[in-house]
CSV table of C-alpha atoms in Angstrom, one decimal:
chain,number,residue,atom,x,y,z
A,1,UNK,CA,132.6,103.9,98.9
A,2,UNK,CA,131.1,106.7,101.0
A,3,UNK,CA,127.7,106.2,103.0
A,4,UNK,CA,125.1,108.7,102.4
A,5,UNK,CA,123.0,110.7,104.8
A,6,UNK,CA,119.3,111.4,104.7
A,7,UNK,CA,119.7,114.7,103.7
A,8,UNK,CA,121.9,114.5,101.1
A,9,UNK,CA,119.3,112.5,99.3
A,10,UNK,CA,116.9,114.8,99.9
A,11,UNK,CA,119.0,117.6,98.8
A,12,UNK,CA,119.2,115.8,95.4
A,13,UNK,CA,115.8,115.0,94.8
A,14,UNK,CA,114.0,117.9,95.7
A,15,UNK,CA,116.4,120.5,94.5
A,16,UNK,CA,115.1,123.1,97.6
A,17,UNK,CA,117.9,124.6,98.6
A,18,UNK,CA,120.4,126.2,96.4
A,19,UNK,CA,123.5,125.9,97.9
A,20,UNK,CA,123.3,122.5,99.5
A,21,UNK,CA,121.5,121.1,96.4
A,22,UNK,CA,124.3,122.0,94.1
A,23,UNK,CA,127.1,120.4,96.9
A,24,UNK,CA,124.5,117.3,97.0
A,25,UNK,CA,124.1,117.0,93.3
A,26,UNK,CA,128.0,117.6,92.6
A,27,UNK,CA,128.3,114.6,95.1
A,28,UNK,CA,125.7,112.2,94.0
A,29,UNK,CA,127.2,112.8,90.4
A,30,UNK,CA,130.5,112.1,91.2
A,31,UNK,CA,129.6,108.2,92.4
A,32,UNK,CA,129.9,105.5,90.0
A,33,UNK,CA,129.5,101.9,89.1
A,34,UNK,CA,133.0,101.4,90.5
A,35,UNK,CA,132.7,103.9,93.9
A,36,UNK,CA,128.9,103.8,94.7
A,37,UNK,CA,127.7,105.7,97.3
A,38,UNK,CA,125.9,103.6,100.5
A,39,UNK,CA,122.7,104.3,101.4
A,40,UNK,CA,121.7,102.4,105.1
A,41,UNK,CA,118.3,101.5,105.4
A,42,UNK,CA,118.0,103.5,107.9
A,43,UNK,CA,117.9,106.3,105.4
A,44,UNK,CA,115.7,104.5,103.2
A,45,UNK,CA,113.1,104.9,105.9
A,46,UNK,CA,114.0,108.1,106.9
A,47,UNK,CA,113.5,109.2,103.1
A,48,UNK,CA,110.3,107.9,102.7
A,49,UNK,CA,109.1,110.0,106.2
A,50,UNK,CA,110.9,113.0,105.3
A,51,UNK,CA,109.0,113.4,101.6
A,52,UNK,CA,106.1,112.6,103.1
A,53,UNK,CA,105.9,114.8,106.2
A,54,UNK,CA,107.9,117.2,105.0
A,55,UNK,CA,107.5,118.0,101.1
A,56,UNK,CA,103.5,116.0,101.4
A,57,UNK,CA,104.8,114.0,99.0
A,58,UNK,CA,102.3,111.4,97.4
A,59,UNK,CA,102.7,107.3,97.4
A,60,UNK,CA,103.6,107.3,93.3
A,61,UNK,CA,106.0,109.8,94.0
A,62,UNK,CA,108.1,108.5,96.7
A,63,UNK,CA,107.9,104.8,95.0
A,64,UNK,CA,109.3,106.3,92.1
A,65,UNK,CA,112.2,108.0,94.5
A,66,UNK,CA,113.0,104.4,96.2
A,67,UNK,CA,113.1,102.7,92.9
A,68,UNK,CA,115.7,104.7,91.4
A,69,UNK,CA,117.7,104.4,94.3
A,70,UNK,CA,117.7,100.8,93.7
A,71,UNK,CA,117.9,100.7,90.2
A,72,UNK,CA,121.1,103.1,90.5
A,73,UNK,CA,124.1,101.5,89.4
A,74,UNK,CA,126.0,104.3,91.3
A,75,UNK,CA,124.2,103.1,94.6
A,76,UNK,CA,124.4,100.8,96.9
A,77,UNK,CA,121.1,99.9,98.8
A,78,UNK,CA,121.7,98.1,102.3
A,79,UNK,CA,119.7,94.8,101.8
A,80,UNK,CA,118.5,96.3,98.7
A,81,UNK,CA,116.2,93.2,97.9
A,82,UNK,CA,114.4,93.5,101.0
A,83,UNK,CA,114.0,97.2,100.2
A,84,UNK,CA,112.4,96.3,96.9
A,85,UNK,CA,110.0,93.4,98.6
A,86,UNK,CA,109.0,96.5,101.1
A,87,UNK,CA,108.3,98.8,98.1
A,88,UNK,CA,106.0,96.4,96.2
A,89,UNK,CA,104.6,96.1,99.5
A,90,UNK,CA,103.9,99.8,100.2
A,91,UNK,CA,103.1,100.1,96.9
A,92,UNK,CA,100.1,97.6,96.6
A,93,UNK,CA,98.7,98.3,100.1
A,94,UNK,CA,98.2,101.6,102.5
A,95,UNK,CA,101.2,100.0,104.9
A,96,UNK,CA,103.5,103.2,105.9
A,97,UNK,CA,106.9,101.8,104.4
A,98,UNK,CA,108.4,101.3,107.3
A,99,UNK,CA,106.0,99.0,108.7
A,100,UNK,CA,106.7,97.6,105.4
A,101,UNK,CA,110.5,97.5,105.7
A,102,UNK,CA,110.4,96.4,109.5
A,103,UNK,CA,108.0,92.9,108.6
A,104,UNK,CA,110.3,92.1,105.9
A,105,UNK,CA,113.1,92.3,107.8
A,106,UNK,CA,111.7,90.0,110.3
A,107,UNK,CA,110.8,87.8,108.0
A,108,UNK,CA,114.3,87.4,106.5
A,109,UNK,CA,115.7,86.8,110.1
A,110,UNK,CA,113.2,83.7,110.2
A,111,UNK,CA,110.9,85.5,112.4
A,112,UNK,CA,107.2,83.4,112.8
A,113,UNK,CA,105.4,86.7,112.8
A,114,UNK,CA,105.8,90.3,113.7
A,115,UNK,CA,103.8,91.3,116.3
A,116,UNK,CA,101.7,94.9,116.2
A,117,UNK,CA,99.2,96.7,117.7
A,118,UNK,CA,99.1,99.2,114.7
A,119,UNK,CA,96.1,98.1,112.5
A,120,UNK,CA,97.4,100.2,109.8
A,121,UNK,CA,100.4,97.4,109.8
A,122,UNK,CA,98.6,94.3,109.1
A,123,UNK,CA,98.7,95.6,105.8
A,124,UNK,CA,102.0,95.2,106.0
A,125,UNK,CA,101.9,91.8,106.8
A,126,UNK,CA,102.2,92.1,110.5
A,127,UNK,CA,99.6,90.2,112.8
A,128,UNK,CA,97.7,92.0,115.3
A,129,UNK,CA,97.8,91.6,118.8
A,130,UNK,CA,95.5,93.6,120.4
């Protein structure tokens, strides 16, 4: 199994640069069932940041993006259910996903609440604080 970088990833999905695209594309082809490529959730969050900031990509469009990743039998998704519980979160609400990703973390790790100051993140299921 190989672990895969942000941009990789991005490469693949938005097809923007020719030469790195078709290295990315030969790469993500090449994984299977049987030698998936890893993909942190790190990246996962990253991902989600760099579609919107940099390609302005829309909600629907980057939830379709994470949901192939995890429906990918040729990839591996670090705590992939908890990535799926953020999703349906960012999904449903106006949370950014990583507020998303960050409270259901803390909820697996038995966590009573998770403390913010953002009130964008109590959509998230965060409590506020301040």
């Amino acid at each position: 199994m190989i672990a895969l970088d942000t941009n990789v990833i991005v490469r693949y999905v938005t097809q923007d640069d020719a030469a790195q695209s078709a290295v990315a594309s030969k790469l993500m082809e090449s994984l299977s069932p049987e030698t998936p490529g890893f993909v942190p959730l790190v990246v996962a969050v990253e991902l989600v940041w760099v579609l919107q900031s940099c390609y302005d990509a829309k909600r629907g469009a980057i939830a379709q993006v994470l949901e192939a990743l995890l429906r990918s039998k040729e990839l591996l998704v670090e705590q992939a259910e908890l990535v799926w519980q953020a999703l349906r979160r960012y999904s449903a609400s106006r949370a950014d996903f990583a507020d998303c990703l960050i409270e259901r973390c803390a909820h697996a790790a038995e966590c009573q609440y998770t403390a913010t100051f953002d009130r964008n993140a109590v959509a998230a299921g965060m409590r506020l604080i301040g």
